[in-house]
Amino acid sequence: MDDNPAVHQEMVTTSEEQSQPNPVGCNKYRRLLLVVFSFSLFAAALGLGVYSHLQKTADPWTSQWKSAAPPCLSPACIRASEHFSAAMDPFSHPCDYFLFACGTGGSSTSARRHSVKRISNEDRGELDKKREVRMRRETDVQGKSDGWLVKFPDRKTALLKTIKEILEAPEEGVSMSAAEQKAKKYFKTCMDAESPEKVGSKPFLTLLQQLGGWAVSNGWNQTDFNTTLALLMSQYSTFPFFSVYVGSDPGEEQTASDQHYIQIDEPHFQFPIDWNSKTQKSKASSRYLRPFYMACGQYLDLLGVPSSETTQHCGLYVSLSTTLALATAPLHYRLSQKLLYHRITIKELQTQAPGIDWLACLNATFQPLPISQSDLVLVHNLPYIIHMSQTISEWQVQHELMGTGPLHTYMIFSLLHTLIPALDSRFFQTMRNFSIATGDTEEAEELTHDVYSSLKKKLTDLIWRDDRSSAFILNKIKPLNPRLSTKTNNVSHAELNHLYAEVVLSEEDFFSNYLQMLVLEKKSRSRLLSHGTQTDGLSVTPSISGNNIIFPVGMFVSPFFHSSYPRALNYGTLGSLMAKDLLHLLLPDLHTKANNPELESMCIWSHYLSVTKDPGWVGTFSLSPFEQQEVWMQYSALQVALDAYKMSFTRHPEDSSLSGLSYIHLFLSSFTKVTCDVDSYHEFMPFEPSFLVTVLCSDSRFCPKPLTCVNKSQSYPHEMCQSRTLH
């Protein structure tokens, strides 16, 4: 049944009507996602059970997992089947599937988490050579591919798509809280494309007059600098000269309830900044200054400012922007100079950077929380803050008598960029032109419990370089407890309703609704500072907070996860992604503490060379330590996810499948598919990660049939690459 083409065709040609989600089936978990989207106040996490080692015995796993499985015919499964075809099935092309599977529909590099800074120039050059050879080989075999049917979206897109479906679902017969109703109303006005177009720039100009006007239109009331700055920070989440957020200090010993601090950093500039490593100075990238100046003029034109005023005010705007940028520094430099997490009291900060009324601005930002001069804040580039303060003081003196108000104009432009999403499309197009130069909670808990338990088991198999390294890693991971947002640190519906009681949303005016959201953003920051709860509602990867591993609710969305999916699909897709995320989060430098990355990766690499028989590679290339660790992590993630699925299958041998595939066949096909489409770490592999299925299947116990080639010799001792975790 594994390769039944009739079943493939039947599943693929299912009508669009059949695959539509049930609009009324908005259960508690889906409604949680709804509120997360609009207000981003939920931290996600999940429960960790006690690890128990499954003994290798005769069980349903070994006797049934290769057998044919009954089909899953739920709407979610029918939609998921559209992502599968023979092209991505490793058993349909055992000799070369790993050469073209990703090449014909590989993942986008634009949304990947880049870790290039960890690769030396020499390593990067060697990796590029390997990738060139790999791409040539992919091109040669692309003609053999049947093509991908539907590509997996990246995880953030999948989350947003799920939330959009919830927000668009009819309300009939569904009980919703006041907060949820306001979220849907906000979404409705957000999706009304005609409303902003009808009013044009009028909403912003009205708001501008309420703020005292500006010198650009000769109607400025000479408002106080710090008063205006505090107002923009508190009411409109706009931070022109520096950014403000809340977080913990990683230098402190982690506790169950981390202390959170106000953190002050460089602002986001609207243009690229070049860093000169010799002089260790920054400057605005000159090639972008003219487009930046032109965009300024276009914004003024949209706001009805006469062209005669453009040259002076845009010139001052660009000049002030580039002057401020001089003291910025890239992260690696600030890290090397110990400029990050600099602890300083607000009183001390006021002394060193007197151009800003720090107490007044921070009090306005975090009201009603009391902020005092003795409070500690964390500054991430104090030299920039000092330079910024001096620049403000100098520009106030130089332009006070001229009445040009460049500092005020700069703040208004910052506000404009904050509000562009709520203005008509012409503003967004101007910005764009410049930029161009869910499923059940129980199912989620079981999946994460199994993956985390399997990962901890994996650690017991490591060959440590010394006892100190072993103790360091195990002591780091032992106290960590996964948490699910529906279990801890959540606000109730009653609390949400209270929090949003003062929010008044319009049925038609999206601009005013957007301003309401900015006020809520301020409340969210204050709540984080007082409650110490991180609430990134749109996160799709786990993170550490105190003694908890936070698993965001946004991970558990289709096509990566659904409560009606076969477990083989859930574990092969989200399970493997989760394992990779955890390995990179918890063991970023394992190659310096254990021998496994080097030993196992070189075994896999030699296996790859023996299968591909590429004379240009043999004896020429070796894997760098970075590549060794990445290969080991990718293979370990496959092993961890498979072992986690084994745990689940042993408890629940009854399961369904897709496209007539056996349980293990669907698991491995799912791993291959998701690895090719959305794997964040795919770029740093010396070969397609899907080849790891070939390595795994060198042990016939794990696969429906061997992945061997009739005309190729595969004489490498495969068992040496296998981990004891799966035996």
XYZ file of C-alpha atoms in Angstrom:
727
model
C 0.000 0.000 0.000
C 2.989 2.272 0.455
C 3.230 3.208 -3.175
C -0.356 3.002 -4.331
C -0.633 5.658 -7.098
C -4.408 5.447 -7.133
C -4.532 6.506 -3.504
C -2.087 9.314 -4.217
C -4.255 10.602 -7.032
C -7.455 10.353 -5.000
C -6.000 12.324 -2.105
C -4.454 14.992 -4.323
C -7.501 15.787 -6.438
C -9.875 16.330 -3.523
C -12.012 19.406 -4.194
C -11.297 22.726 -2.537
C -14.737 22.633 -0.923
C -13.838 19.511 1.002
C -10.669 21.027 2.355
C -12.245 24.114 3.879
C -12.032 24.325 7.678
C -15.102 24.184 9.838
C -15.739 27.898 10.539
C -17.724 27.255 13.691
C -15.283 24.828 15.241
C -13.510 27.522 17.226
C -12.609 25.634 20.379
C -10.868 26.984 23.457
C -7.403 26.560 21.990
C -8.260 28.342 18.737
C -9.933 31.204 20.604
C -6.733 31.565 22.598
C -4.844 32.151 19.337
C -7.368 34.829 18.406
C -6.602 36.912 21.466
C -2.867 36.283 21.108
C -2.873 37.793 17.632
C -4.515 41.067 18.536
C -2.956 41.703 21.897
C 0.154 39.486 22.121
C -0.197 38.873 25.836
C 0.175 35.123 26.142
C 3.363 33.251 26.924
C 3.424 29.753 25.545
C 4.807 26.661 27.230
C 4.051 23.031 27.960
C 4.293 20.297 30.601
C 7.253 18.017 31.148
C 6.682 14.515 32.527
C 9.175 12.232 34.199
C 11.452 10.546 31.691
C 11.162 6.796 31.408
C 13.408 4.741 29.169
C 11.524 2.422 26.813
C 13.172 -0.973 26.816
C 13.764 -2.706 23.535
C 11.124 -5.411 23.657
C 8.637 -7.005 21.317
C 5.919 -4.358 21.218
C 3.384 -2.902 18.768
C 6.085 -0.524 17.546
C 8.333 -3.182 16.059
C 5.472 -5.271 14.690
C 3.086 -2.634 13.321
C 4.857 0.597 12.439
C 5.845 -0.676 8.987
C 2.364 -1.947 8.260
C -0.305 -0.222 6.219
C -2.393 2.273 8.157
C -6.040 3.286 7.747
C -6.475 6.642 5.968
C -7.170 9.879 7.805
C -10.069 11.636 6.083
C -10.536 14.706 8.288
C -10.573 18.079 6.488
C -7.166 18.910 8.009
C -5.707 15.614 6.745
C -7.135 16.154 3.272
C -5.476 19.565 3.166
C -2.216 18.071 4.447
C -2.218 15.396 1.731
C -1.830 18.161 -0.847
C 1.719 18.666 0.412
C 2.845 15.158 -0.483
C 3.850 13.612 -3.795
C 6.132 10.898 -5.045
C 8.870 13.469 -5.624
C 9.492 13.919 -1.910
C 9.120 10.236 -1.043
C 12.622 8.975 -0.196
C 11.625 5.405 -1.109
C 10.516 6.276 -4.627
C 13.994 7.545 -5.611
C 16.392 5.866 -3.149
C 19.514 6.714 -5.124
C 19.095 10.436 -5.561
C 16.003 11.773 -3.756
C 18.277 13.700 -1.417
C 19.862 15.465 -4.380
C 16.770 17.046 -5.918
C 14.074 16.994 -3.251
C 14.961 20.424 -1.885
C 16.450 21.674 -5.130
C 13.079 21.774 -6.874
C 11.266 23.643 -4.193
C 13.731 24.549 -1.500
C 13.097 26.831 1.402
C 13.453 30.560 1.098
C 16.567 32.073 2.520
C 14.892 35.385 3.322
C 13.181 34.230 6.506
C 15.938 32.045 7.899
C 17.660 32.710 11.177
C 21.154 33.536 9.960
C 24.074 32.449 12.098
C 26.747 33.466 9.634
C 28.776 35.171 12.311
C 29.649 31.743 13.686
C 31.297 30.710 10.407
C 34.780 31.877 9.579
C 35.625 33.156 6.101
C 37.576 29.984 5.382
C 34.691 27.800 6.509
C 32.267 29.897 4.468
C 34.386 29.541 1.342
C 34.581 25.795 1.721
C 30.864 25.567 2.418
C 30.140 27.587 -0.731
C 32.239 25.175 -2.798
C 30.318 22.226 -1.416
C 27.034 23.968 -2.094
C 28.052 24.729 -5.705
C 28.815 21.067 -6.340
C 25.561 20.090 -4.631
C 23.548 22.559 -6.738
C 25.079 21.234 -9.968
C 24.083 17.741 -8.928
C 20.577 18.950 -8.074
C 20.248 20.539 -11.520
C 21.256 17.305 -13.194
C 18.543 15.305 -11.481
C 15.726 17.854 -11.368
C 14.332 16.406 -14.540
C 13.623 13.197 -12.674
C 11.444 14.952 -10.141
C 7.679 14.762 -10.387
C 7.579 18.170 -8.735
C 6.198 19.369 -5.442
C 2.463 19.752 -5.125
C 2.089 22.386 -2.419
C 5.028 23.799 -0.527
C 4.897 24.115 3.251
C 4.715 27.759 4.314
C 7.197 29.022 6.865
C 6.026 28.655 10.455
C 5.164 32.313 11.027
C 3.043 32.381 7.864
C 1.239 29.212 8.946
C 0.443 30.789 12.306
C -0.865 33.988 10.750
C -2.969 32.006 8.260
C -4.568 30.052 11.098
C -5.295 33.230 13.043
C -6.805 34.827 9.936
C -9.172 31.861 9.545
C -10.276 32.252 13.162
C -10.828 35.982 12.825
C -12.829 35.534 9.645
C -15.018 32.724 11.029
C -18.721 33.563 11.506
C -19.790 34.392 15.036
C -23.121 32.550 14.970
C -23.394 29.989 17.735
C -19.983 30.855 19.176
C -19.649 32.276 22.680
C -16.960 34.953 22.764
C -15.612 37.227 25.456
C -15.627 40.985 25.086
C -11.889 40.952 24.341
C -12.381 38.429 21.536
C -15.212 40.454 20.051
C -13.006 43.537 19.993
C -10.225 41.558 18.363
C -12.549 40.502 15.545
C -13.859 44.050 15.181
C -10.307 45.378 14.960
C -9.471 42.768 12.332
C -12.573 43.692 10.333
C -11.587 47.353 10.145
C -7.998 46.365 9.413
C -9.149 44.358 6.387
C -11.324 47.190 5.102
C -8.992 48.452 2.414
C -11.338 51.169 1.202
C -11.690 53.135 4.452
C -8.091 54.490 4.629
C -8.148 55.310 0.917
C -11.255 57.460 1.328
C -9.805 59.686 4.056
C -6.244 59.897 2.737
C -3.833 61.793 4.984
C -6.558 63.589 6.935
C -6.369 61.383 10.101
C -2.632 61.981 10.457
C -2.934 65.705 9.834
C -5.682 65.945 12.460
C -3.487 64.104 14.955
C -0.585 66.354 14.004
C -2.581 69.439 14.942
C -3.465 67.862 18.283
C 0.265 67.474 18.903
C 0.906 71.169 18.261
C 1.611 71.075 14.532
C 5.120 71.163 13.066
C 7.492 73.655 11.553
C 7.251 72.066 8.106
C 3.801 73.602 7.575
C 4.588 76.841 9.456
C 2.034 75.944 12.118
C 4.182 74.728 14.974
C 3.269 75.818 18.516
C 6.875 75.442 19.710
C 5.934 72.536 21.971
C 8.429 71.401 24.596
C 10.833 68.750 23.315
C 10.698 66.346 26.275
C 6.939 66.773 26.689
C 6.378 65.750 23.078
C 8.851 62.872 23.355
C 7.145 61.520 26.480
C 3.764 61.754 24.754
C 4.949 59.851 21.680
C 6.537 57.159 23.828
C 3.534 56.692 26.100
C 0.570 57.067 23.761
C 1.888 56.031 20.363
C 4.667 53.483 21.059
C 7.042 55.691 19.114
C 10.696 55.922 20.205
C 12.534 58.301 17.869
C 15.952 58.588 19.511
C 16.297 55.321 21.422
C 14.291 52.132 21.861
C 12.742 51.023 25.140
C 11.644 47.515 26.029
C 11.495 45.144 28.977
C 13.551 42.029 29.606
C 15.725 40.108 32.016
C 19.481 40.290 32.514
C 21.091 37.058 31.250
C 24.058 37.776 33.498
C 21.937 37.184 36.572
C 21.423 33.719 37.983
C 18.183 32.370 36.579
C 15.362 31.885 39.023
C 11.792 30.720 38.753
C 10.677 34.349 38.475
C 13.273 36.433 36.651
C 13.705 40.104 37.521
C 12.725 42.223 34.529
C 14.306 45.572 33.773
C 13.667 48.532 31.548
C 16.181 48.223 28.716
C 17.377 51.090 26.530
C 18.984 50.516 23.160
C 19.766 52.162 19.862
C 16.701 53.093 17.789
C 15.777 51.594 14.458
C 17.053 53.815 11.660
C 15.252 53.949 8.324
C 18.449 53.434 6.324
C 21.342 50.940 6.364
C 24.390 51.801 8.446
C 27.936 50.867 7.399
C 30.504 49.763 9.968
C 34.215 50.393 9.435
C 36.041 47.667 11.329
C 39.364 49.531 11.083
C 38.208 52.820 12.534
C 35.449 51.133 14.534
C 33.047 53.843 13.474
C 29.627 53.830 11.870
C 28.156 56.014 9.176
C 25.000 56.059 7.128
C 25.397 54.109 3.908
C 25.929 56.834 1.317
C 24.248 54.930 -1.520
C 20.933 55.039 0.347
C 20.973 58.690 1.409
C 19.538 60.068 -1.818
C 16.618 57.554 -1.854
C 16.101 58.380 1.830
C 15.954 62.083 1.045
C 13.579 61.459 -1.861
C 11.266 59.376 0.347
C 11.141 62.254 2.820
C 10.009 64.581 0.048
C 7.345 62.120 -1.087
C 5.952 61.864 2.436
C 5.743 65.647 2.694
C 3.996 65.820 -0.656
C 1.399 63.273 0.538
C 0.848 65.466 3.604
C 0.216 68.515 1.471
C 3.467 70.314 2.288
C 4.550 72.787 -0.437
C 7.573 71.664 -2.409
C 9.331 74.885 -1.438
C 9.626 73.576 2.124
C 10.987 70.155 1.152
C 14.647 71.001 0.597
C 15.265 72.629 3.963
C 13.295 70.279 6.205
C 14.251 67.044 4.458
C 17.869 68.194 4.429
C 17.766 68.774 8.187
C 15.972 65.442 8.711
C 18.625 63.526 6.796
C 21.448 65.437 8.489
C 20.123 64.750 11.998
C 19.532 61.076 11.150
C 23.053 60.535 9.867
C 24.561 62.427 12.806
C 22.766 60.191 15.298
C 23.838 57.076 13.386
C 27.536 57.873 13.863
C 27.577 56.412 17.386
C 25.708 53.205 16.610
C 27.645 49.944 16.632
C 26.905 46.403 15.434
C 26.071 43.735 17.957
C 29.378 41.878 17.709
C 31.339 45.032 18.532
C 29.108 45.941 21.467
C 29.466 42.396 22.719
C 33.255 42.490 22.486
C 33.374 45.846 24.257
C 30.973 44.708 27.008
C 28.493 47.446 26.089
C 25.448 45.203 26.452
C 23.369 45.057 29.652
C 25.184 47.981 31.243
C 23.489 48.518 34.626
C 22.861 52.119 35.543
C 20.345 53.995 37.659
C 18.015 56.498 36.049
C 19.665 59.223 38.106
C 23.114 58.256 36.792
C 21.742 58.075 33.258
C 20.313 61.581 33.640
C 23.763 62.862 34.621
C 25.509 61.262 31.646
C 22.797 62.007 29.073
C 20.990 65.166 30.270
C 19.389 65.959 26.914
C 16.542 63.572 27.738
C 14.255 63.875 30.757
C 14.606 60.175 31.495
C 12.398 59.982 34.566
C 9.535 61.851 32.917
C 9.732 59.824 29.688
C 9.964 56.451 31.428
C 7.227 57.333 33.892
C 4.954 58.234 30.993
C 5.848 55.038 29.151
C 5.187 52.697 32.058
C 2.418 54.473 33.939
C 0.704 53.662 36.220
C 3.791 51.817 37.464
C 5.951 54.084 39.643
C 9.439 54.721 38.261
C 12.053 56.334 40.506
C 15.505 57.782 39.966
C 17.068 54.904 41.905
C 15.637 52.263 39.581
C 18.174 50.294 37.574
C 17.897 50.191 33.809
C 19.984 48.178 31.337
C 21.640 50.190 28.567
C 23.021 48.407 25.495
C 25.177 51.149 24.024
C 25.899 53.906 26.508
C 28.285 55.736 24.120
C 25.403 56.094 21.648
C 23.046 57.364 24.364
C 25.599 59.980 25.413
C 26.224 60.992 21.794
C 22.477 61.200 21.152
C 21.991 63.431 24.190
C 24.800 65.751 23.132
C 23.431 65.945 19.603
C 19.980 66.894 20.864
C 21.388 69.618 23.104
C 23.515 71.045 20.298
C 20.673 71.044 17.761
C 18.324 72.708 20.236
C 20.760 75.598 20.632
C 21.564 75.898 16.912
C 17.994 75.912 15.616
C 15.993 77.472 18.457
C 16.148 80.974 17.022
C 15.677 79.830 13.423
C 12.348 78.171 14.188
C 13.069 75.234 11.901
C 12.385 72.695 14.669
C 14.383 69.762 13.233
C 14.143 67.742 16.449
C 10.353 68.074 16.480
C 10.176 67.270 12.762
C 12.323 64.187 13.361
C 9.887 62.989 16.049
C 6.885 63.571 13.786
C 8.522 61.554 11.003
C 9.086 58.756 13.508
C 5.405 58.895 14.429
C 4.495 58.798 10.754
C 6.451 55.573 10.271
C 4.671 54.066 13.270
C 1.278 54.933 11.795
C 1.892 54.047 8.140
C 0.021 50.706 8.480
C -3.127 52.690 9.336
C -2.792 55.242 6.523
C -3.750 54.989 2.885
C -1.690 52.834 0.551
C 0.325 55.702 -0.890
C 2.298 56.009 2.353
C 2.978 52.295 2.461
C 4.012 52.297 -1.176
C 6.492 55.092 -0.486
C 7.977 53.130 2.384
C 8.027 49.974 0.262
C 9.720 51.706 -2.627
C 12.484 52.811 -0.304
C 12.861 49.419 1.281
C 13.138 47.748 -2.113
C 16.349 50.128 -3.232
C -4.185 24.898 16.055
C -5.145 21.653 17.592
C -5.984 20.217 21.042
C -3.828 21.171 24.023
C -3.511 17.537 25.126
C -2.086 16.546 21.747
C 0.439 19.407 21.974
C 1.453 18.407 25.507
C 2.011 14.794 24.492
C 4.134 15.743 21.518
C 6.362 18.141 23.439
C 6.611 15.754 26.405
C 7.801 12.965 24.127
C 10.276 15.137 22.211
C 11.794 16.625 25.353
C 12.015 13.221 27.066
C 13.705 11.757 24.008
C 16.144 14.663 23.891
C 17.113 14.124 27.534
C 17.673 10.468 26.754
C 19.915 11.515 23.886
C 22.138 13.406 26.311
C 22.860 10.214 28.264
C 24.510 8.775 25.124
C 26.974 11.614 24.652
C 30.697 11.033 24.912
C 31.880 13.978 26.981
C 35.340 15.457 26.658
C 35.596 15.697 30.445
C 33.461 15.489 33.593
C 33.267 19.258 33.860
C 31.642 19.571 30.446
C 29.179 16.826 31.289
C 28.228 18.459 34.579
C 27.852 21.864 32.953
C 25.384 20.703 30.302
C 23.388 18.338 32.501
C 23.097 20.870 35.319
C 21.951 23.460 32.789
C 19.175 21.276 31.406
C 18.086 19.348 34.508
C 16.098 22.186 36.175
C 14.355 23.252 32.975
C 10.639 22.558 32.756
C 8.650 22.942 29.526
C 5.466 24.930 29.980
C 2.375 25.365 27.844
C 0.678 28.753 27.815
C -2.696 27.275 28.661
C -1.159 25.956 31.876
C 0.875 28.844 33.268
C 1.332 32.598 33.177
C -1.926 33.275 31.355
C -4.406 36.003 31.927
C -8.003 34.886 32.252
C -10.805 36.124 30.050
C -11.974 38.264 32.968
C -8.541 39.881 33.230
C -8.453 40.457 29.485
C -11.872 42.059 29.533
C -10.760 44.330 32.359
C -7.542 45.201 30.543
C -9.432 46.201 27.405
C -12.478 47.722 29.102
C -11.420 51.224 28.071
C -10.827 50.265 24.456
C -13.477 51.688 22.167
C -13.317 50.378 18.616
C -15.008 51.838 15.578
C -16.716 49.745 12.922
C -15.249 51.869 10.135
C -12.339 53.991 11.373
C -9.237 51.807 11.294
C -6.923 54.737 12.013
C -8.514 55.423 15.407
C -8.554 51.678 16.120
C -4.846 51.548 15.334
C -4.191 54.304 17.857
C -6.079 52.214 20.435
C -3.748 49.304 19.695
C -0.711 51.493 20.366
C -2.151 52.364 23.783
C -2.592 48.650 24.463
C 1.011 48.095 23.448
C 2.019 50.477 26.208
C -0.152 48.547 28.699
C 1.524 45.334 27.579
C 4.974 46.775 28.326
C 3.844 47.916 31.755
C 2.329 44.533 32.492
C 5.557 42.815 31.471
C 7.571 45.069 33.754
C 5.252 44.441 36.727
C 4.380 40.779 36.144
C 7.630 39.596 34.590
C 5.779 37.598 31.943
C 7.150 37.488 28.433
C 4.302 37.575 25.935
C 5.488 37.222 22.369
C 2.246 35.909 20.933
C 3.633 35.467 17.409
C 6.762 33.546 18.315
C 7.208 30.175 16.602
C 10.295 28.850 18.387
C 10.928 27.862 22.019
C 12.833 30.088 24.426
C 14.146 29.946 27.988
C 12.665 32.050 30.768
C 14.001 31.327 34.228
C 13.631 27.604 34.818
C 11.070 27.218 32.054
C 11.315 26.376 28.393
C 8.555 28.402 26.794
C 6.850 26.729 23.845
C 4.796 29.386 22.046
C 1.275 28.497 21.069
C 2.088 29.611 17.538
C 4.121 26.443 16.970
C 1.031 24.262 16.993
C -0.664 25.244 13.733
C -1.283 23.437 10.470
C 0.302 22.241 8.276
C 2.877 21.370 10.932
C 0.444 20.188 13.587
C -3.228 19.357 13.982
C -5.093 17.280 16.526
C -6.688 15.207 13.752
C -3.408 14.524 11.933
C -1.845 11.086 12.076
C 0.739 11.199 14.840
C 3.399 10.205 12.323
C 2.750 13.491 10.545
C 2.806 15.570 13.738
C 6.015 13.959 14.971
C 7.722 13.967 11.567
C 7.046 17.664 10.960
C 6.653 19.656 14.170
C 8.432 17.013 16.266
C 11.584 17.232 14.170
C 11.439 21.052 13.996
C 10.983 21.195 17.755
C 13.936 18.860 18.310
C 16.163 21.041 16.121
C 15.048 24.188 17.930
C 15.757 22.628 21.328
C 19.175 21.319 20.324
C 20.240 24.720 19.008
C 18.752 26.497 22.019
C 20.242 24.249 24.701
C 23.477 23.022 23.101
C 24.813 25.842 20.899
C 28.475 24.940 21.462
C 28.291 21.226 22.103
C 31.203 20.455 19.785
C 33.524 22.024 22.386
C 32.208 19.761 25.162
C 31.434 16.390 23.558
C 33.003 14.173 20.892
C 29.761 13.093 19.264
C 29.402 15.951 16.762
C 32.786 15.152 15.252
C 32.536 11.349 15.337
C 28.977 10.951 14.093
C 29.086 13.766 11.528
C 32.258 12.438 9.907
C 30.685 9.004 9.726
C 27.645 10.489 7.987
C 29.841 12.585 5.705
C 31.876 9.556 4.665
C 28.659 7.689 4.020
C 27.475 10.537 1.796
C 30.703 10.540 -0.195
C 30.549 6.773 -0.667
C 27.000 7.016 -2.015
C 27.510 10.011 -4.307
C 30.903 8.843 -5.563
C 32.005 12.404 -6.313
C 35.789 12.361 -6.899
C 35.905 16.130 -6.571
C 34.930 15.868 -2.944
C 36.761 12.804 -1.704
C 40.028 13.731 -0.072
C 39.488 17.419 -0.778
C 36.888 18.663 1.664
C 36.409 18.053 5.339
C 33.735 19.365 7.625
C 34.459 22.400 9.776
C 33.560 22.206 13.487
C 30.495 24.321 12.756
C 29.348 21.942 10.008
C 30.109 18.914 12.171
C 27.846 20.257 14.887
C 25.073 21.141 12.436
C 25.148 17.696 10.800
C 25.056 16.071 14.239
C 22.177 18.287 15.375
C 20.145 17.602 12.230
C 20.665 13.846 12.526
C 20.040 13.908 16.270
C 16.802 15.815 15.691
C 15.627 13.073 13.324
C 16.552 10.428 15.903
C 14.921 12.332 18.755
C 11.698 12.890 16.814
C 11.572 9.240 15.739
C 12.211 8.018 19.272
C 9.469 10.388 20.493
C 7.088 8.923 17.916
C 8.052 5.449 19.113
C 6.999 6.443 22.642
C 3.663 7.678 21.347
C 3.102 4.663 19.116
C 3.809 2.283 21.985
C 1.114 3.989 24.061
C -1.337 4.354 21.178
C -0.676 1.770 18.443
C -3.867 2.785 16.694
C -3.237 5.635 14.249
C -4.143 6.763 10.755
C -2.045 7.826 7.802
C -2.048 9.754 4.540
C -1.797 8.640 0.921
C -1.751 4.951 1.827
C 1.629 5.194 3.536
C 2.667 3.089 6.499
C 3.280 4.840 9.811
C 7.067 5.016 9.520
C 6.865 5.828 5.814
C 4.668 8.845 6.561
C 6.976 9.918 9.398
C 10.078 9.869 7.187
C 8.300 11.528 4.260
C 7.052 14.254 6.600
C 10.571 14.833 7.898
C 11.915 15.088 4.351
C 9.202 17.507 3.301
C 9.430 19.897 6.245
C 13.239 19.820 6.197
C 13.283 20.913 2.588
C 10.612 23.590 2.876
C 11.006 25.418 6.170
C 14.078 24.217 8.047
C 15.764 27.305 9.511
C 19.150 25.570 9.638
C 19.083 23.955 6.188
C 21.476 26.528 4.711
C 24.411 25.495 6.883
C 24.407 21.830 5.915
C 27.036 20.537 3.449
C 24.356 18.343 1.846
C 20.583 18.157 1.771
C 19.399 17.155 5.258
C 16.985 14.689 3.674
C 19.990 12.401 3.089
C 19.860 11.684 6.811
C 16.920 9.383 6.071
C 19.313 7.221 4.025
C 21.691 7.051 6.980
C 18.876 6.136 9.333
C 17.550 3.494 6.951
C 20.903 1.756 6.756
C 19.419 -0.091 9.733
C 16.475 -1.954 8.184
C 14.631 -2.065 11.495
C 13.640 1.566 11.113
C 12.396 1.738 7.532
C 9.754 0.042 5.374
C 12.484 -1.031 2.963
C 16.218 -0.368 2.533
C 17.329 2.795 0.755
C 19.937 1.116 -1.421
C 20.896 1.444 -5.086
C 21.383 -1.551 -7.329
C 24.258 0.002 -9.246
C 26.014 1.651 -6.330
C 28.202 0.176 -3.694
C 27.384 1.240 -0.159
C 30.031 -0.549 1.784
C 30.446 1.921 4.615
C 29.774 0.385 8.052
C 26.426 2.108 8.543
C 25.881 0.904 12.071
C 28.707 3.121 13.294
C 26.578 6.207 12.534
C 23.606 4.986 14.529
C 22.831 6.321 17.965
C 22.013 4.019 20.843
C 18.931 6.143 21.419
C 17.005 4.217 18.777
C 18.342 0.742 19.509
